[in-house]
Amino acid sequence: MSKIPLQFRHNGREVAIFVDGGTNLLVALRELIGDMTPKFGCGQGGCGACSVLIDGALHLSCLTLAETVAGRSVETLDGIKQGPQLHPLQRAFMENFAAQCGYCTPGMLMAAKALLDRNPQPSRAEVVEAISGNICRCTGYEPIINAVLAAASGGRASA
Amino acid sequence: MLELRKDIFADERDDNLKEIGKGTQRQDMLGHVTGTSTYFDDHKLQGMLHMKVLRSQHAHARLRRIDTAEAERSQGVRRIIRGADVPRNLNTLLSLINFGKDDEPSLAVDKVRYKGEPIVAIVADSPREAHEAMAKVRVDYEPLPAVFDVEDALKPGAPVVNEVYPKNTFIYHDVYDHQKLRFGDADRALAGADHVLEQRYQMSPIEHAPTETNGSIAAPDTNGRYVVYTSTQALFFSLDTSAKILDVPSNTFHFVGGTVGGGFGGKVDTLTEPLCILGAMLTGRPVRYVLGREEEMQFGSPRGAERIYLKDGVMRDGRIIARKVRAYFDSGAYTRLSSYAVVKCVAHLPGPYTIPNVHGDVYCVFTNRTPATAMRGFGVTAMDFAIECQMDKLAHLVGMDPMEFRILNAYRDGDMKAHRREAKNCALIECVQVAAEKSKWTLREEFRRMSSRKDGGGGRAAIPATPGETRPRPTAPAQQRTAYDRSLAAPLNEPPREPPPPPPSPPQPAAPSHGATRFSSVFGTRRR
Amino acid sequence: MPVIVKSFTNAGEAAAALSSEREARYLGGGTLVMRALNEGDISISTIVRATDAAMTRIDATGSRVTIGASVTFARILAERDLAFLHAPARSIGGPAVRNMGTVGGNLFAPIPYGDFTVALLALDATVAIQGSFGGRDMPLDEFLQARERQGGALVLSVSFPRIAGESFRYRKVARIQPKGGSVITLAAHLPVSSGRIAGARVALGSMAPVPTRARAVERALEGRALDAATIAAAAAAATEGTSPGDNALASAWYRREIVGVHLRRLLSGQE
Ligand SMILES: Cc1cc2nc3c(=O)[nH]c(=O)nc-3n(C[C@H](O)[C@H](O)[C@H](O)COP(=O)(O)OP(=O)(O)OC[C@H]3O[C@@H](n4cnc5c(N)ncnc54)[C@H](O)[C@@H]3O)c2cc1C
Ligand code: FES
Ligand code: FES
C-alpha cells in the first residue's frame, strides 16, 4: 500500500494521519483531519482562501505537499480563537463588515494574523501587502484593510 | 463611508423605521469569521466518490466517436457517464417557466458547440484516478467552422451553431428573431435633428470568478431520496432543473444550499447538480463534483458580450429627440438566460431619459462561445455603459456640461417612457446633483434647482404617433398604482389624483397578479 | 495511481533519483509542481525532494554570492547583504508565495513568471548543476537556452560576483499591484568606471520564451556615460532580438511597444 504516515501539530494538537502520495495539505486538513476552515478556491495559489500558517509563516495549503509539514506546526482559522473569546482580528472583521460571502475570510484572517504576529502595528501599505495574495471577490478590500488596522490599534489600546 | 441623504424626498418617507437606514450585523458574520459557515464542499461523506468531466477541446466539432473502453478499465473508476445515460439529455433553463426550446445537452452526443462543453463524466475513487481515466477516453472530433462574432453569425451561410435555432438567433414566441421597441418615429426625428451621432460599443464577456467555484455533492439519503449540497444561488430552480433532466419528481431531492461562496449570477445555471446526482444514482454512493479554477473560467458561464450600435439625434439646446438602438447579445452556444437578458435590455431602453422617438432592435445570437448567463444587472449594465458613453459624447457635441446634459434629459415624474408607462418616483436629477456636489463639480443655478418632481408630464406625457402601429395607443397608461407610488405617499402636498381612466380592452386575457405571471407579462403569452 | 514521493537528505542521491526516471519531477517550493498536480497533470508520477542543508544556504560574504536552490524569496528579503535583490524578491507573488517559492524553481518558471531569474541573468549568474554525470557549473544564459532539456538535472545553487548595490536596477511591469504576473520584467547591471558604463548587462523577461539578455541594449550602453542620448539609443534598441508572445496579460505587440518606454524609465531611474 502506498499510504504515507504523517504526524504534525494542528492548532497545537498532535495529529497523525495517512496520506496518499501527492496529497496537498488543504486536502489533508479538510478531508483527513476534518478542519474545514481552509477553503478551496483555485488549487493554483491564486486566491489565498486556503492560507494557513506553517511554523508561524503564511503558506498556501493547496500548494503544500502534505508530507512536508511532518513534525511542524500548522495553524488554521480554527485555532485562532482564544478559548471562547474571538481573536481581536475576528472581532474587527465583524465590526468592520469585512466579509460578505465569507469564503475568503479564513484565508484573509490567517494572512492578517501572519502580519500582526510579526508586526503588531503595521501601516496601511503593509496591510495591503500582507493580504495581496488573498482575493476577495465580494466585499472590496477597504473594509478588510480597515478591519486589520482596527485590530492592530485595538490590540495596542488593550495592551 | 455610507451616507444616507434623507433630506431628499423627505416628505415621501416615514423615517420612523427600526432597521432601514441603520447598520445591521449580518446574521452569518460570526460563522464567517470563525470559519464555521457551512458551504456545500464542507460536507465530508463516508465513501465519497469524485467526478471529473472530459470537455471539448474544440469550439465546434462533430463527435464521430467517443471510446471509453480503456477508461472503464482504469484503476479506481466506478462509472463512466455518457450522454445516453442522461434521462432527458436536452434542456433549457427557462423551460421551467415555459420559455424557449430545449437546446442544451448535459453531455454532448453528436456535436460540441463551445470549447469546454462536457462530453463524458467520470466517477472514480479519487480525483487523480478520475484524471487518469480521463486521459484514456478517446474522442474522435471532426472540427467544424466556428463563429465567434455576433454579426458574422447572422450573415447568410454562417455556420449553424445550434440546430434548435437554425438562424443563430433565439426565436421569441415561435415567430420573432429579435425584440423590438417602437415609440414615435425615430427616422423622421433623426432627419430633423441638429446633430446625429452613431457609435458602436463592444463589451467583453466577464467571468464572475466567485472565490468558491461551482460544485455540488450528491448522496443517497436514508429515505430513498437524494440529498444534494450545492453552491447554487437558485435552490429551487436548480432542484426543478435537475428533476427535469433526470426525469424524476422533484421530491426525489433534498437540496441544501444557502451559504454560497460568491455567486454574482454565475451560480444559477445548474452546471454541476444534474450530473453529480446522476453519478450518485448510478453508483449508489456520495459523489462530489467541483469545478477547478480553470474549468470555472472556461466552462462557467460569463456575463455575455454585447455589441451595441447607438444612433442619436440631438438638438442644439441639448434635447435628445431620437435614439435608435441595434444590439446583439452573444448568448454563446446555448440560450441559458440570454433570451431574458434581451427582454430586460429592451425594457430598459432608452435609459433613464425622456426621448420622444425611440427605436430598438435587440437580438439574442448564438455563437461558438461559452454560454452566457446572469450577472449583476445583466441585460442592462452593458447597455448602460454604452448609453452613458454616448451621453458624454452627445454633451460634448452640443457643447454642454455632461452632468447638466443628463439633468436636462432625465425622466421627470409624469413623463411618458418609451414603453408607454408613466415615469414615477424619478430620482436621476437628484442623483446627478448630489454626485456633482460630492465631486465639487459646478452646476449652473438653473440646473441645481431642477427637480424630478417638476416640469414633467404635460407634453412630455404624450405618446407620439408611431409608424407601423396597427392599434391606436391609449393616451394614458393602463397601470396599477401601488401604495409605494410617490403620488400617494405625499397626500399633503398634492390633492388626490383622479383615478386612472379605465383601461381600454386589454390585448391579452387578464391575468392573475402573482409573481410568475408578472414575469410572463415580460415575455407575452404563456403556453400551459 | 497515487504519486510516489521520494525524499532524500542528500542532494546527490536526489539527483540520481531524478535522472533515473523520466516521469520524476523535482519539488522545490512546490508552487508550480503542486499546482500542476492539482490541475490533474498525470504526467507527474514521481516527486523527488531533497532536504540537503547545502541547498538552503546563502553565502554572501566572499567575492561571489552563492544562493542555494532551496532558498525562498522570504529568506532573500530577510538577508541584509542581499539588499539589491530585495526588489526582485518582493516583486514575486504575495507573501505566501514568497514564503514557499524558491530561487531554484524560479529558473524553471514559465512566462509570466521567472522574475528573479531575470535579475540573476543581469548579474551574470552561474548555475551549479548536479546531473547523472556529476556536478558542473553553467552560465545562466546557456542554462536557460537549453532549459527544456535540463529535465533530470538538479540545480544546487546559483552564484554571481558580488556587486555594488547601486549599479543594479530592476523593474517589473504588472497589471495588478502589488501582486501580479509580469507583462515584462527588466533588470540591468550597469557598473560605472570613470563616468562610463563598463560591462553593462541587461536582461528582459516575457520578451522571449525564456529570460534573455538584451545584447543590442548592452552594446548601446557600453563605454558610454548614462546620459539622455545613451538612454535614448538604448531604448531604441530594446526590441532588437526579442520574440515576445501573446498571453492573457498582454499581446506581443503591446510588449514590443512598451519595452523601450520601461527601459528608458529604468535607466533614468524613474519610478
Ligand atoms: C499565486 C502565484 C504567484 C506567483 N507569482 C510569481 C511572480 O510574480 N514572479 C515569479 O517569478 N514567479 C511567480 N510565481 C511562480 C513561482 O512561485 C515562482 O517562480 C517560484 O520561484 C517557483 O519555485 P518553486 O520552488 O515553488 O518551484 P516548484 O514548483 O517546486 O518547481 C518548479 C519547476 O522547477 C523545477 N525545480 C525546482 N527546483 C529545482 C531544482 N533545485 N533543480 C531542478 N529543478 C528544480 C521543478 O521540478 C519544477 O519543474 C507565482 C506562483 C503562484 C502560485
Ligand atoms: S486554493 Fe490555495 S490559493 Fe486558491
Ligand atoms: S467575502 Fe466573498 S470572497 Fe471575500
Short mmCIF file of C-alpha atoms in Angstrom, two decimals, chain B residues 52 75 128-129 131-133 135 292-295, chain C residues 1-3 37-45:
data_model
loop_
_atom_site.label_atom_id
_atom_site.label_comp_id
_atom_site.label_asym_id
_atom_site.label_seq_id
_atom_site.Cartn_x
_atom_site.Cartn_y
_atom_site.Cartn_z
CA LYS B 52 -14.41 14.85 -13.31
CA GLN B 75 -7.93 1.90 -11.79
CA ARG B 128 -6.31 11.61 -9.53
CA GLU B 129 -7.84 8.35 -10.72
CA HIS B 131 -7.97 12.32 -14.28
CA GLU B 132 -6.04 9.22 -15.22
CA ALA B 133 -9.15 7.65 -16.70
CA ALA B 135 -6.68 10.66 -20.35
CA GLY B 292 -11.45 23.57 -10.82
CA ARG B 293 -10.49 27.18 -11.34
CA GLU B 294 -9.60 26.70 -14.99
CA GLU B 295 -12.92 24.95 -15.56
CA MET C 1 -2.24 5.63 -9.17
CA PRO C 2 -1.13 7.91 -6.36
CA VAL C 3 2.04 9.88 -6.88
CA LEU C 37 -0.84 18.11 -9.76
CA ASN C 38 -3.96 19.91 -8.55
CA GLU C 39 -4.99 20.62 -12.13
CA GLY C 40 -4.78 16.91 -12.94
CA ASP C 41 -1.37 16.75 -14.66
CA ILE C 42 -0.96 12.99 -14.67
CA SER C 43 2.42 13.17 -16.38
CA ILE C 44 3.92 13.66 -12.92
CA SER C 45 4.08 10.22 -11.36
#
